[in-house]
Amino acid sequence: SGDDVKGTSNKTTTSALKRQEQMGTVVSSVQSIITQVKANDSSLTTINLPSQNLTDSDLIPLFQSLASNTHITTLHLPNNQLTNEGCKALGSTLLDNSKISTIDISQNSNIGQGGIEEL
């Protein structure tokens, strides 16, 4: 139903990400998203990575790259492998980045009460 990543230059990246089946390919796509985030690419406003089996080691660098980004407003990361440690990193990012207004980390079954409290 709508574009996963807002902006013309990212539609292809997200569509390709949806079709990818090998985890190594997904991780390298996360790296390309991180590159765009660090570059503060104004065409990237939403990061949509549902059900990619991403772990804290994949997502924490993404969260860290968001600290100084001024365009991302939405993180859609349901059904991955995020834990309390990842939530702590995300919480830290949110202290630095007030532009992020929508976050979906539902169905990350490794997040406990401690992780929720970090947010």
mmCIF file of C-alpha atoms in Angstrom, residues 4-5 33 37 44-50 59 62-67 69 71-78 80 82 86 89-91 93-94 97 99-106 108 119:
data_model
loop_
_atom_site.group_PDB
_atom_site.id
_atom_site.type_symbol
_atom_site.label_atom_id
_atom_site.label_comp_id
_atom_site.label_asym_id
_atom_site.label_seq_id
_atom_site.Cartn_x
_atom_site.Cartn_y
_atom_site.Cartn_z
ATOM 1 C CA ASP A 4 7.933 2.290 2.134
ATOM 2 C CA VAL A 5 10.548 4.989 1.906
ATOM 3 C CA ILE A 33 20.330 3.424 4.138
ATOM 4 C CA VAL A 37 20.903 8.974 6.713
ATOM 5 C CA LEU A 44 14.542 9.993 2.831
ATOM 6 C CA THR A 45 11.887 10.680 5.466
ATOM 7 C CA THR A 46 10.737 7.162 6.369
ATOM 8 C CA ILE A 47 12.735 4.033 7.104
ATOM 9 C CA ASN A 48 10.645 0.917 6.608
ATOM 10 C CA LEU A 49 12.377 -2.371 7.437
ATOM 11 C CA PRO A 50 9.701 -4.783 8.683
ATOM 12 C CA LEU A 59 20.064 -1.497 13.942
ATOM 13 C CA LEU A 62 21.325 2.958 12.050
ATOM 14 C CA PHE A 63 20.065 4.542 15.272
ATOM 15 C CA GLN A 64 23.436 6.214 15.826
ATOM 16 C CA SER A 65 23.378 7.646 12.306
ATOM 17 C CA LEU A 66 19.963 9.187 12.992
ATOM 18 C CA ALA A 67 21.236 11.417 15.810
ATOM 19 C CA ASN A 69 19.593 13.625 10.683
ATOM 20 C CA HIS A 71 14.667 14.608 7.675
ATOM 21 C CA ILE A 72 13.704 11.180 9.022
ATOM 22 C CA THR A 73 10.341 11.368 10.777
ATOM 23 C CA THR A 74 9.240 7.715 10.789
ATOM 24 C CA LEU A 75 10.897 4.426 11.762
ATOM 25 C CA HIS A 76 8.941 1.293 10.891
ATOM 26 C CA LEU A 77 10.883 -1.678 12.292
ATOM 27 C CA PRO A 78 8.325 -4.290 13.380
ATOM 28 C CA ASN A 80 12.811 -7.882 13.830
ATOM 29 C CA LEU A 82 15.571 -5.726 18.484
ATOM 30 C CA GLY A 86 18.809 -1.665 20.836
ATOM 31 C CA ALA A 89 20.496 3.087 21.629
ATOM 32 C CA LEU A 90 17.219 4.252 20.076
ATOM 33 C CA GLY A 91 16.321 6.128 23.256
ATOM 34 C CA THR A 93 19.104 8.877 19.550
ATOM 35 C CA LEU A 94 15.709 10.312 20.428
ATOM 36 C CA ASN A 97 16.766 13.950 17.310
ATOM 37 C CA LYS A 99 12.294 15.119 14.191
ATOM 38 C CA ILE A 100 11.418 11.436 14.636
ATOM 39 C CA SER A 101 7.729 11.422 15.538
ATOM 40 C CA THR A 102 6.554 7.909 14.630
ATOM 41 C CA ILE A 103 8.233 4.663 15.681
ATOM 42 C CA ASP A 104 6.921 1.135 15.215
ATOM 43 C CA ILE A 105 8.955 -1.541 16.973
ATOM 44 C CA SER A 106 6.012 -3.868 17.550
ATOM 45 C CA ASN A 108 10.130 -7.445 18.426
ATOM 46 C CA LEU A 119 12.288 4.815 25.299
#
